[in-house]
Coordinates of N, CA and C in Angstrom, one line a residue:
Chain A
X24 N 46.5 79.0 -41.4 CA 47.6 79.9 -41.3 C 48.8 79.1 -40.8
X25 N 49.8 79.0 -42.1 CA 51.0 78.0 -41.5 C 51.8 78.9 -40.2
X26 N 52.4 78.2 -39.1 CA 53.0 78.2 -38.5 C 54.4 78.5 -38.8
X27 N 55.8 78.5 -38.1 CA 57.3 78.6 -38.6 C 57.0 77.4 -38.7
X28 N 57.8 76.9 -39.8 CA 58.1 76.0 -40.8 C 59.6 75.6 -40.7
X29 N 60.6 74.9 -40.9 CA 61.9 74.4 -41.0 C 62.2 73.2 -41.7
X30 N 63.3 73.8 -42.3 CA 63.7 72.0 -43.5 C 65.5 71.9 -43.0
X31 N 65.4 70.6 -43.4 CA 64.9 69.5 -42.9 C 64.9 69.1 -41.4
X32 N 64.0 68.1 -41.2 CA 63.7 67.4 -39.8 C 64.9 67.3 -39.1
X33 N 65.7 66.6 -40.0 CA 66.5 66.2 -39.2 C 67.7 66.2 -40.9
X34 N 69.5 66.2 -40.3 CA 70.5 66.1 -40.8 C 71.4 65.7 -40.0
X35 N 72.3 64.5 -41.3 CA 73.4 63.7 -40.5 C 74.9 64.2 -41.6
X36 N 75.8 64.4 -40.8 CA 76.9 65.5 -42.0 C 78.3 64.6 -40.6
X37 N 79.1 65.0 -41.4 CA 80.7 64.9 -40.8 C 81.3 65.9 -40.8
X38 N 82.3 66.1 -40.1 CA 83.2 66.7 -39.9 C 83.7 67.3 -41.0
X39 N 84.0 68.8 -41.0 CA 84.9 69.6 -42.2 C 83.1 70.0 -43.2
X40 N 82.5 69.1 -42.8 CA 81.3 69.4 -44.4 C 80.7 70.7 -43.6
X41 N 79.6 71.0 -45.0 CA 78.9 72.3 -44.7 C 77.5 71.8 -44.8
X42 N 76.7 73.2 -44.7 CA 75.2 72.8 -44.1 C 74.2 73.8 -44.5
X43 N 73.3 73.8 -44.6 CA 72.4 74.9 -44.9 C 70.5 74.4 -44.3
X44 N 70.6 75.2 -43.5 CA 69.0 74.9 -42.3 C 68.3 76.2 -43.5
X45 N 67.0 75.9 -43.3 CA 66.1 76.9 -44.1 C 65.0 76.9 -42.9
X46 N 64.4 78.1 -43.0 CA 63.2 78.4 -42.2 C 62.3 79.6 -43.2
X47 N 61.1 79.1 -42.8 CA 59.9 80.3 -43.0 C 59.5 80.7 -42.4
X48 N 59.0 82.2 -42.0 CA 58.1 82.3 -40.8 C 56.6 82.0 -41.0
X49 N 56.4 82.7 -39.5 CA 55.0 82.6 -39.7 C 54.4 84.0 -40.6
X50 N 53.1 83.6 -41.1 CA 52.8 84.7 -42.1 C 52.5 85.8 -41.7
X51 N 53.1 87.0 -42.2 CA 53.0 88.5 -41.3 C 54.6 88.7 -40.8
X52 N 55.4 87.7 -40.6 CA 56.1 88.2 -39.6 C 57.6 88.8 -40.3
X53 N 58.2 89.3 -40.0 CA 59.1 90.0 -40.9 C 60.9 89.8 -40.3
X54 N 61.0 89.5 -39.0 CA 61.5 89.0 -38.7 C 62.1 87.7 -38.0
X55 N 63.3 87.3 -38.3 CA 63.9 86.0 -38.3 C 64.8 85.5 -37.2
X56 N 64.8 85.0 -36.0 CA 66.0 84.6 -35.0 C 66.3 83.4 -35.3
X57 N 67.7 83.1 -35.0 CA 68.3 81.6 -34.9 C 68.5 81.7 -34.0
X58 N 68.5 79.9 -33.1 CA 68.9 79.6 -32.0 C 69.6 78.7 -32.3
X59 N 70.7 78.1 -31.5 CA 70.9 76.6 -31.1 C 71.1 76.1 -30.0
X60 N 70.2 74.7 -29.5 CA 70.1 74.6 -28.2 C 70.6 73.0 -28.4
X61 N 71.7 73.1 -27.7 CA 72.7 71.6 -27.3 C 71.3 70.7 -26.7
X62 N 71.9 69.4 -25.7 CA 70.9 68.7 -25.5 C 70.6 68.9 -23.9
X63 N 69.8 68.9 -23.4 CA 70.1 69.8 -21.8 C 70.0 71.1 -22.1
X64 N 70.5 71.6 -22.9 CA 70.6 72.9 -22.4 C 69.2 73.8 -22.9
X65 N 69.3 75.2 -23.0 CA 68.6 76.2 -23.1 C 69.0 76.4 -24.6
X66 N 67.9 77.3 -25.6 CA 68.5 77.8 -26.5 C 69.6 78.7 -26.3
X67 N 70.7 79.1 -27.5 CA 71.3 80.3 -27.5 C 71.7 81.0 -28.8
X68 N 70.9 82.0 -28.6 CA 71.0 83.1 -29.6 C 72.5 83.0 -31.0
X69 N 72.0 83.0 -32.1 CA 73.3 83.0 -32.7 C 72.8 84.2 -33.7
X70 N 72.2 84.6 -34.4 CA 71.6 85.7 -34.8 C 70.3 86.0 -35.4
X71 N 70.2 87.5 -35.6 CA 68.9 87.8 -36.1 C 69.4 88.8 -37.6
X72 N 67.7 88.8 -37.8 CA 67.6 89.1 -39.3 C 66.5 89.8 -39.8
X73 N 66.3 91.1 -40.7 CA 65.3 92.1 -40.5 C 65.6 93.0 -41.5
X74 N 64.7 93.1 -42.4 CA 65.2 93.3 -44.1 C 66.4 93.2 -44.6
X75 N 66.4 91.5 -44.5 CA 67.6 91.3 -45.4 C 68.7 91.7 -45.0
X76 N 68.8 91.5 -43.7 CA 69.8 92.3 -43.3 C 70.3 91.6 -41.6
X77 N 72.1 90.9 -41.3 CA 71.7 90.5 -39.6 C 71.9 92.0 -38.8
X78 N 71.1 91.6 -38.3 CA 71.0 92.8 -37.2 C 71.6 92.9 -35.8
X79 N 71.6 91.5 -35.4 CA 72.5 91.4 -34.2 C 73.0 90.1 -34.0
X80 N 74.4 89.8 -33.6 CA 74.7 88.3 -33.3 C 75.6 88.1 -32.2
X81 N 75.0 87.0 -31.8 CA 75.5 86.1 -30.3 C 77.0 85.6 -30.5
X82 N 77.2 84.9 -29.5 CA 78.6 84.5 -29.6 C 79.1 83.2 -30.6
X83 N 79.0 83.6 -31.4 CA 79.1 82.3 -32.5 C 80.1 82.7 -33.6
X84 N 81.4 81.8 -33.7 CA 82.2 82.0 -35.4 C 81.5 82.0 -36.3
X85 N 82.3 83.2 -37.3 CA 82.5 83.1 -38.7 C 81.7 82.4 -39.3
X86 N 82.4 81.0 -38.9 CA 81.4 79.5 -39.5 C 80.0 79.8 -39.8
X87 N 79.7 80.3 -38.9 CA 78.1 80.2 -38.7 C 77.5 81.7 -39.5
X88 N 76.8 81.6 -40.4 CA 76.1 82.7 -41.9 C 74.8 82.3 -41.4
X89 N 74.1 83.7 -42.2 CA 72.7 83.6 -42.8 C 72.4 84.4 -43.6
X90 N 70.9 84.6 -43.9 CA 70.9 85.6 -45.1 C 69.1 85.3 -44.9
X91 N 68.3 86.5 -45.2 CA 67.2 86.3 -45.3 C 66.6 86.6 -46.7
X92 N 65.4 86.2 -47.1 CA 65.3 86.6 -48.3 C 64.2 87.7 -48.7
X93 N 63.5 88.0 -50.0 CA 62.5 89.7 -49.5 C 60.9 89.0 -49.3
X94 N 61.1 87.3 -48.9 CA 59.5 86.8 -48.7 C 59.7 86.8 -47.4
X95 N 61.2 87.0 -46.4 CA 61.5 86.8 -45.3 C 61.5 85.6 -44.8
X96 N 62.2 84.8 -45.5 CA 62.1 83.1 -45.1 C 63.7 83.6 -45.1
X97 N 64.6 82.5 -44.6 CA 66.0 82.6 -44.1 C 66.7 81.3 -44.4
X98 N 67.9 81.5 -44.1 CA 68.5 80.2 -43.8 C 69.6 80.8 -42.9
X99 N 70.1 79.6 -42.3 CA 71.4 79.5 -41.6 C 72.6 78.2 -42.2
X100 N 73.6 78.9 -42.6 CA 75.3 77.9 -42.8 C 75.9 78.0 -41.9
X101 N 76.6 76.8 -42.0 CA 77.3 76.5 -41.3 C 78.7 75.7 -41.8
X102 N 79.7 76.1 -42.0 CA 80.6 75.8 -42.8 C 81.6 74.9 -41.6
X103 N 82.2 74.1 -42.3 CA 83.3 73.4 -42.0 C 83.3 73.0 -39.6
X104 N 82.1 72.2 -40.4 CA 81.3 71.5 -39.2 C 82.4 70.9 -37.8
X105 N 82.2 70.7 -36.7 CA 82.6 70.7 -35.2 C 81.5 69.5 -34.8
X106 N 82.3 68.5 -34.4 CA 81.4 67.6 -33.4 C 80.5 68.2 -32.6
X107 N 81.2 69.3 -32.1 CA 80.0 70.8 -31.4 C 79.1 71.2 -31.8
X108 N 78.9 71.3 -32.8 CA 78.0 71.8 -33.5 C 76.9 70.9 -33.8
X109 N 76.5 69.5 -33.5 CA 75.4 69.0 -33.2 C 74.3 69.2 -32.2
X110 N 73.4 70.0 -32.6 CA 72.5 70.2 -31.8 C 71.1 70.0 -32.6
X111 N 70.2 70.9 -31.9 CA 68.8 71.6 -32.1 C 68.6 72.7 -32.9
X112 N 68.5 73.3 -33.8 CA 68.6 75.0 -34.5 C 67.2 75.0 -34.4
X113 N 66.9 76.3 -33.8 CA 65.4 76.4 -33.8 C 65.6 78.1 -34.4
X114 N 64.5 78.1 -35.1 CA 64.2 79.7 -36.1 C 63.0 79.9 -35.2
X115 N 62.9 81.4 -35.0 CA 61.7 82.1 -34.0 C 61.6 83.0 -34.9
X116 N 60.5 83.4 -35.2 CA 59.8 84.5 -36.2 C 58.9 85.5 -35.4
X117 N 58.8 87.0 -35.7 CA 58.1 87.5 -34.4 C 58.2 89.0 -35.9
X118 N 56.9 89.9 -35.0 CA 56.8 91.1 -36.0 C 57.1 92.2 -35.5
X119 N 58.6 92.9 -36.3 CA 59.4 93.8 -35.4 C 58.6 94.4 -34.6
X120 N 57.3 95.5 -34.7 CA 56.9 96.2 -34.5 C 55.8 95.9 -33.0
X121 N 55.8 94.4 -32.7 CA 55.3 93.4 -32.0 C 56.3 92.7 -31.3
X122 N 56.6 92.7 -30.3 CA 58.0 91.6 -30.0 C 58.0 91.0 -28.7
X123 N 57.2 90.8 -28.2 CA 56.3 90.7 -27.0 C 56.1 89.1 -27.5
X124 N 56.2 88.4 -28.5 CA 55.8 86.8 -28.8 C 56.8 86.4 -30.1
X125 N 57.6 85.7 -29.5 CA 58.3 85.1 -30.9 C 58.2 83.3 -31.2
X126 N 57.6 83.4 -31.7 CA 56.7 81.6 -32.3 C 58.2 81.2 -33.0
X127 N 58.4 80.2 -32.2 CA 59.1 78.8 -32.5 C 58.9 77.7 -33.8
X128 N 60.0 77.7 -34.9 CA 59.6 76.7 -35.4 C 60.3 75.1 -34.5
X129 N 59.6 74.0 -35.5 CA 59.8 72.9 -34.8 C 61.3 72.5 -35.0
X130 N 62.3 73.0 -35.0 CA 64.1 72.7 -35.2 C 64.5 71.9 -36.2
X131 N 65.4 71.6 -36.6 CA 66.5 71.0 -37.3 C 67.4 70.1 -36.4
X132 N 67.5 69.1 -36.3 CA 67.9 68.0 -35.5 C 69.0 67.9 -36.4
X133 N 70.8 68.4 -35.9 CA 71.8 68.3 -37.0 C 72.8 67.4 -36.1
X134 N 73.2 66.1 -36.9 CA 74.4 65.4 -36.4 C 75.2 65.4 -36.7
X135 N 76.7 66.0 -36.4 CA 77.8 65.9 -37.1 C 78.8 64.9 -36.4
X136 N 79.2 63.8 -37.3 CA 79.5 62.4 -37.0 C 81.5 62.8 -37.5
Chain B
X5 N 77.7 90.6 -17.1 CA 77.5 89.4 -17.8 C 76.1 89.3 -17.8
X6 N 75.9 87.8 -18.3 CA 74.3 87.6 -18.6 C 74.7 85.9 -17.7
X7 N 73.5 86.4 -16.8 CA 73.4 84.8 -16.3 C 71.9 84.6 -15.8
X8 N 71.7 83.6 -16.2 CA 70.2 83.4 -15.8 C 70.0 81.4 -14.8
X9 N 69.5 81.2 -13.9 CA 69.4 80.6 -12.9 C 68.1 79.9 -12.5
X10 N 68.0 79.0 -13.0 CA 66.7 78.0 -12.7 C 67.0 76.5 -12.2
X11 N 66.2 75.9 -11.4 CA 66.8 74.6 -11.3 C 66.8 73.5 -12.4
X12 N 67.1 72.5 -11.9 CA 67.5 71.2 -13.4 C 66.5 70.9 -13.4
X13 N 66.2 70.1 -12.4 CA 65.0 69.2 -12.1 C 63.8 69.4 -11.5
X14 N 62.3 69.4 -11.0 CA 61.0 69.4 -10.3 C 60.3 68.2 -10.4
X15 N 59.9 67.9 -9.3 CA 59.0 66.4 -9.3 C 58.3 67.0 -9.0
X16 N 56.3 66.8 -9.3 CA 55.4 67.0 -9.0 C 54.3 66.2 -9.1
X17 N 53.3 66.6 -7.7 CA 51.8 65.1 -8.1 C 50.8 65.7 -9.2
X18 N 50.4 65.2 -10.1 CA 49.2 65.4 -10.7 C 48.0 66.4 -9.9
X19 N 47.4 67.0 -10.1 CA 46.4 68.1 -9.3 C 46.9 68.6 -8.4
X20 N 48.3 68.7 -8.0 CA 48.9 70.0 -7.3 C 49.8 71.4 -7.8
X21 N 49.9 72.2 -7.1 CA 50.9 73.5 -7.8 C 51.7 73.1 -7.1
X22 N 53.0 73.8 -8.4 CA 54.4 74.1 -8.3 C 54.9 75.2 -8.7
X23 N 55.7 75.4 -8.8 CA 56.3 76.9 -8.5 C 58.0 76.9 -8.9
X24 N 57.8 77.3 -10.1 CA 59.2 77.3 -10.6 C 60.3 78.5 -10.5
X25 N 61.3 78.8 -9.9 CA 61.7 79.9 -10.0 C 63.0 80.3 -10.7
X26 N 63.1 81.5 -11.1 CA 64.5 82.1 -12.2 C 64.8 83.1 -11.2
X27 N 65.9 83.2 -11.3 CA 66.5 84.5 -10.8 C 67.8 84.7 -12.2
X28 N 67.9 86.1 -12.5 CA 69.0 86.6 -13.5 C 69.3 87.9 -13.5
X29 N 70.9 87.6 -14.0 CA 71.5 88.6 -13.6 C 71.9 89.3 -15.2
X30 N 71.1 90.5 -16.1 CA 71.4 90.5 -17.3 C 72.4 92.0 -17.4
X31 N 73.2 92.1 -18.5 CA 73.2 93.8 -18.9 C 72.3 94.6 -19.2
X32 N 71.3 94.1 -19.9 CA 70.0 94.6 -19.9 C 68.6 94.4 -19.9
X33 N 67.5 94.6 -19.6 CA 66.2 93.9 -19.4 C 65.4 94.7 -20.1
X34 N 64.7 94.3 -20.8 CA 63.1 94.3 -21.8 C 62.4 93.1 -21.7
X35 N 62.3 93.0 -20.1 CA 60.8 91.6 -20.3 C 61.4 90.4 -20.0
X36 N 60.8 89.2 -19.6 CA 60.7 88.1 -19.0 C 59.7 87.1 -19.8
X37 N 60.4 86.1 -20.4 CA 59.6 85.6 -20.7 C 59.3 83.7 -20.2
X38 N 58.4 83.0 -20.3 CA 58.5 81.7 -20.2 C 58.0 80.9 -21.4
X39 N 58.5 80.1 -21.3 CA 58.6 79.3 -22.7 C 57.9 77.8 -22.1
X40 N 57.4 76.4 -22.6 CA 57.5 75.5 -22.4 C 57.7 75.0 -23.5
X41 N 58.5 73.3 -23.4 CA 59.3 72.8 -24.2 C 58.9 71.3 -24.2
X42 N 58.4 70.5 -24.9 CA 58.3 69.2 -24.7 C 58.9 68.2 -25.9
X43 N 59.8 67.4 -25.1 CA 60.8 66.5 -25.6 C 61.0 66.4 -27.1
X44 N 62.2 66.9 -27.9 CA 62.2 66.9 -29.1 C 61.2 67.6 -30.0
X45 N 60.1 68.6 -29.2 CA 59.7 69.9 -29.8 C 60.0 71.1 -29.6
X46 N 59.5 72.2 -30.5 CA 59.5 73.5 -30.2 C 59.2 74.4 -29.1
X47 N 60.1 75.5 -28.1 CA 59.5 75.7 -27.2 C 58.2 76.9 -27.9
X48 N 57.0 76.6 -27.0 CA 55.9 77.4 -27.2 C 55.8 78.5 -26.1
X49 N 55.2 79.6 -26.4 CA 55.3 80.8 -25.3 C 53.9 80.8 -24.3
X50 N 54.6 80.8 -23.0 CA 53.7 80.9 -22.0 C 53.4 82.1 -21.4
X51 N 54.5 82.7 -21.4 CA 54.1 84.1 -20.4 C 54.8 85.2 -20.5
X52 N 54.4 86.4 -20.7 CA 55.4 87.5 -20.8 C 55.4 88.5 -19.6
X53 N 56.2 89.0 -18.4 CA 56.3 89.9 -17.5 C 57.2 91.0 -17.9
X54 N 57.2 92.6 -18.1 CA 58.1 93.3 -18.5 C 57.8 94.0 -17.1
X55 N 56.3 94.3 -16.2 CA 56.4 95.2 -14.8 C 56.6 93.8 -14.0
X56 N 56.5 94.5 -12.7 CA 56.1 93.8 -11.8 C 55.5 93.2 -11.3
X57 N 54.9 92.5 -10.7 CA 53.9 92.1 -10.9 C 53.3 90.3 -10.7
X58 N 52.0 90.0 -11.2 CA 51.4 88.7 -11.5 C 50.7 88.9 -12.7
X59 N 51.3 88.0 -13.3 CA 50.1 87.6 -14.9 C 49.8 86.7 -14.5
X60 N 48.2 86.4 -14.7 CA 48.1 84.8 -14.6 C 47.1 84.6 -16.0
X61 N 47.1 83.9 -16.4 CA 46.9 83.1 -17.7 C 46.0 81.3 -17.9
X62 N 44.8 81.2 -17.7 CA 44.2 80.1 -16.9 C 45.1 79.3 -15.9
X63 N 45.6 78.1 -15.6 CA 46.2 77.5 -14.7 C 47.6 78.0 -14.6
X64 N 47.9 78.8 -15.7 CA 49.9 79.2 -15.7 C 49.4 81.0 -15.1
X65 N 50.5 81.0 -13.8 CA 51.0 82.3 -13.7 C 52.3 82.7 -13.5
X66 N 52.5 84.1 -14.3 CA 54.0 84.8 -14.0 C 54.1 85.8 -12.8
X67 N 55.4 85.6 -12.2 CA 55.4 86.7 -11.3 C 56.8 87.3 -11.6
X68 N 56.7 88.6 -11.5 CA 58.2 89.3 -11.8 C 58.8 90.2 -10.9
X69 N 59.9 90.5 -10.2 CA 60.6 91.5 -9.3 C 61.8 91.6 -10.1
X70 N 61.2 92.8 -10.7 CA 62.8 93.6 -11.1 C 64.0 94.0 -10.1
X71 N 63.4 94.8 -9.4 CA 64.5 95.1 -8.2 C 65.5 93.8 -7.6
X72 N 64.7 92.5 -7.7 CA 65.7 91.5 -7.4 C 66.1 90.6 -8.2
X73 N 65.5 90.6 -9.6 CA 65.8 89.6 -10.5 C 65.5 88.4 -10.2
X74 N 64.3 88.5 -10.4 CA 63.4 87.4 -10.0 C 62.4 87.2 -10.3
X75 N 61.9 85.9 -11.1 CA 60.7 85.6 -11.7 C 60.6 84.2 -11.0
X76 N 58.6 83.8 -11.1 CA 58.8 82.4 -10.9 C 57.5 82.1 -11.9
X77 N 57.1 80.7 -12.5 CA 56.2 80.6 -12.7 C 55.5 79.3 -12.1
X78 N 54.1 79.5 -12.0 CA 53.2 78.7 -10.9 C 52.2 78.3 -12.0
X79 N 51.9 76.9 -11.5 CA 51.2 76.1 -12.4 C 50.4 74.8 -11.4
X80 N 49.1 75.4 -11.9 CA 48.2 74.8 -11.1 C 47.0 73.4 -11.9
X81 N 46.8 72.9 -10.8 CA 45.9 71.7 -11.0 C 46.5 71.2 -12.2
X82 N 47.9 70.8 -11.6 CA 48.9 69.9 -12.8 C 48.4 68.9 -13.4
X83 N 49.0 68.7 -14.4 CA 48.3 67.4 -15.3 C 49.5 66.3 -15.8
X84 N 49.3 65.7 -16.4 CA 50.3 64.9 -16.7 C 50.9 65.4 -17.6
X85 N 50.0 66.5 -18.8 CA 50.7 66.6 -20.6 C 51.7 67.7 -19.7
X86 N 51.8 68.3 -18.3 CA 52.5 69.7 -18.0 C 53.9 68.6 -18.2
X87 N 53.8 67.7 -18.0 CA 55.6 67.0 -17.9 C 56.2 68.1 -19.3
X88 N 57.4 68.7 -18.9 CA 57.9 69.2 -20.0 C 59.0 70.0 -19.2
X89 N 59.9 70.4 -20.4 CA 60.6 71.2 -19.7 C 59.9 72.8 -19.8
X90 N 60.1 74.0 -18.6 CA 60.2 75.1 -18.6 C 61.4 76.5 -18.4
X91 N 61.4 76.8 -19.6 CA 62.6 77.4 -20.2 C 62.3 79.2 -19.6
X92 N 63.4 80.0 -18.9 CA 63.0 81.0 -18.6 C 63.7 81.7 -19.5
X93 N 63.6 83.4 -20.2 CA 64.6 83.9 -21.2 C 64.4 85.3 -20.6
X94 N 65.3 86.2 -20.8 CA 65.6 87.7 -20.5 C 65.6 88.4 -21.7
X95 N 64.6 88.9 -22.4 CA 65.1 90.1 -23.5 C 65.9 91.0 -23.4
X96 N 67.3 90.8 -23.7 CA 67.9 91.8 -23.7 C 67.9 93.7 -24.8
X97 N 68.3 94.3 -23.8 CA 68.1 95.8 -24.3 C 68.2 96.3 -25.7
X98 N 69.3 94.9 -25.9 CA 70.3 95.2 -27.2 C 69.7 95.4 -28.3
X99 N 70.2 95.9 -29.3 CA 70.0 96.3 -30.9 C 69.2 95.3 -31.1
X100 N 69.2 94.3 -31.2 CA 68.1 93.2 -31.6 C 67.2 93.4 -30.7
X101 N 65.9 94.1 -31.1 CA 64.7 93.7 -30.2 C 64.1 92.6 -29.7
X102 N 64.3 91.0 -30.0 CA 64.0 89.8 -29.5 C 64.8 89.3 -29.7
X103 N 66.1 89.4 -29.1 CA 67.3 88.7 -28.2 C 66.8 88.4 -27.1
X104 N 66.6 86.9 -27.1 CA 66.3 86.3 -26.0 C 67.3 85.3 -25.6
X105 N 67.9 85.8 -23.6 CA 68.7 85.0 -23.3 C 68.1 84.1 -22.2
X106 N 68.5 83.1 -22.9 CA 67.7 81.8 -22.1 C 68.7 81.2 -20.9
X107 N 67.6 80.1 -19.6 CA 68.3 79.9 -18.8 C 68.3 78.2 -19.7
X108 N 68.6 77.7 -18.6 CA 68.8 76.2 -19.3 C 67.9 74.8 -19.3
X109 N 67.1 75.8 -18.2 CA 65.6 75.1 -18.3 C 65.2 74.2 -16.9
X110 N 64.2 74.1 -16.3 CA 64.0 73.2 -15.9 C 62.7 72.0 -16.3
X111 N 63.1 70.8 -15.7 CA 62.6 69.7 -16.2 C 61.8 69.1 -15.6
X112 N 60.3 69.2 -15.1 CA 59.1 68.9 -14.7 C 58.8 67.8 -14.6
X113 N 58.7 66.8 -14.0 CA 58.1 65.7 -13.9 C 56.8 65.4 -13.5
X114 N 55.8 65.1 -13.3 CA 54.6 65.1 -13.2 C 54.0 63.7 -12.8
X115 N 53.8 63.2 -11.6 CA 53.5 62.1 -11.7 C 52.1 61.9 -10.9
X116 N 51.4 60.6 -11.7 CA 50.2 60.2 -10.8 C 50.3 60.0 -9.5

């Protein structure tokens, strides 16, 4: 039973470019969170997603989209990139009806140079 | 506001407990959770507290005080693989059922 999944490992982008992180969950699970966690820091919430649909979002611009799809795998954009904006994205997948455990994929390592 | 409060740093010996503590201050609470996190991985879930209470979980336990916003977690007969960081989070009440607001972690050191 695959685990959350995320592509790619890692990404190197500049300034002004755009971006697109993909995640799958784990199997069963139906819902999707994004995180992004600087270096030091803690994650932080940027949004969630739950038939195809976001359901709630953190303090994050415009810039920052998603969209889930009806296998419930996701992605997150990221348009018109900020030196800030290099971090960790980590996708948490958890089953609405269960929410007591939200499994971690292994992140997206994004550099914006 | 939402703030959550853990230390940076912990040094510890190999085969002793330590005792990590959070205190947070949220707009809303559904549960306490702990995470651990090792260097350029995923954090993995260690402990969930929603009463009061003690979970304990082989060598990891949670303890939680609502009334004061306060959790800690304790981690016995340390090892070396425990070096990692430990991340505390608040589920908040909100429309998102797993909105989790994280503190910023603290960083374990473990030595022989």
């Amino acid at each position: 039973d695959a685990g959350v999944t995320q592509s790619p490992t890692h990404l190197i982008k500049t300034r002004g470019q755009q971006v697109t992180l993909r995640c799958s969950p784990k199997s069963g699970h139906d819902t999707v969170s994004w995180y992004q966690q600087a270096l030091g820091q803690g994650p932080q919430f940027i949004f969630q997603y739950y038939e195809e649909e976001e359901r709630q979002r953190g303090n994050f611009p415009d810039r920052f989209s998603g969209h889930q799809f009806p296998n419930y795998s996701s992605e997150l954009n990221v348009n018109a990139l900020l030196l800030g904006d290099s971090a960790l994205y980590l996708c948490a997948s958890s089953l609405r009806e269960e929410y007591n455990e939200q499994f971690f994929g292994p992140g997206t390592r994004l550099t914006v140079l | 506001g939402q703030n959550i409060d853990q230390p940076t740093e912990m040094t510890a010996t190999e085969g002793a407990i330590v005792q990590i503590n959070c205190t947070y201050q949220t707009s809303g609470f559904n549960g306490l959770f702990w995470y651990q996190q090792h260097a350029g991985e995923a954090p993995t879930f260690l402990s969930y507290n929603v009463l009061d209470g003690l979970e304990e979980k082989g060598r990891f336990s949670s303890f939680l005080s609502r009334s004061k916003g306060y959790s800690y977690l304790l981690l016995k007969e340390l090892q070396m693989k425990d070096s990692a960081s430990y991340l505390c989070a608040v589920r908040d009440r909100g429309g998102a059922t797993n909105k989790l607001i994280f503190g910023t972690g603290t960083l374990l050191a473990v030595q022989p």
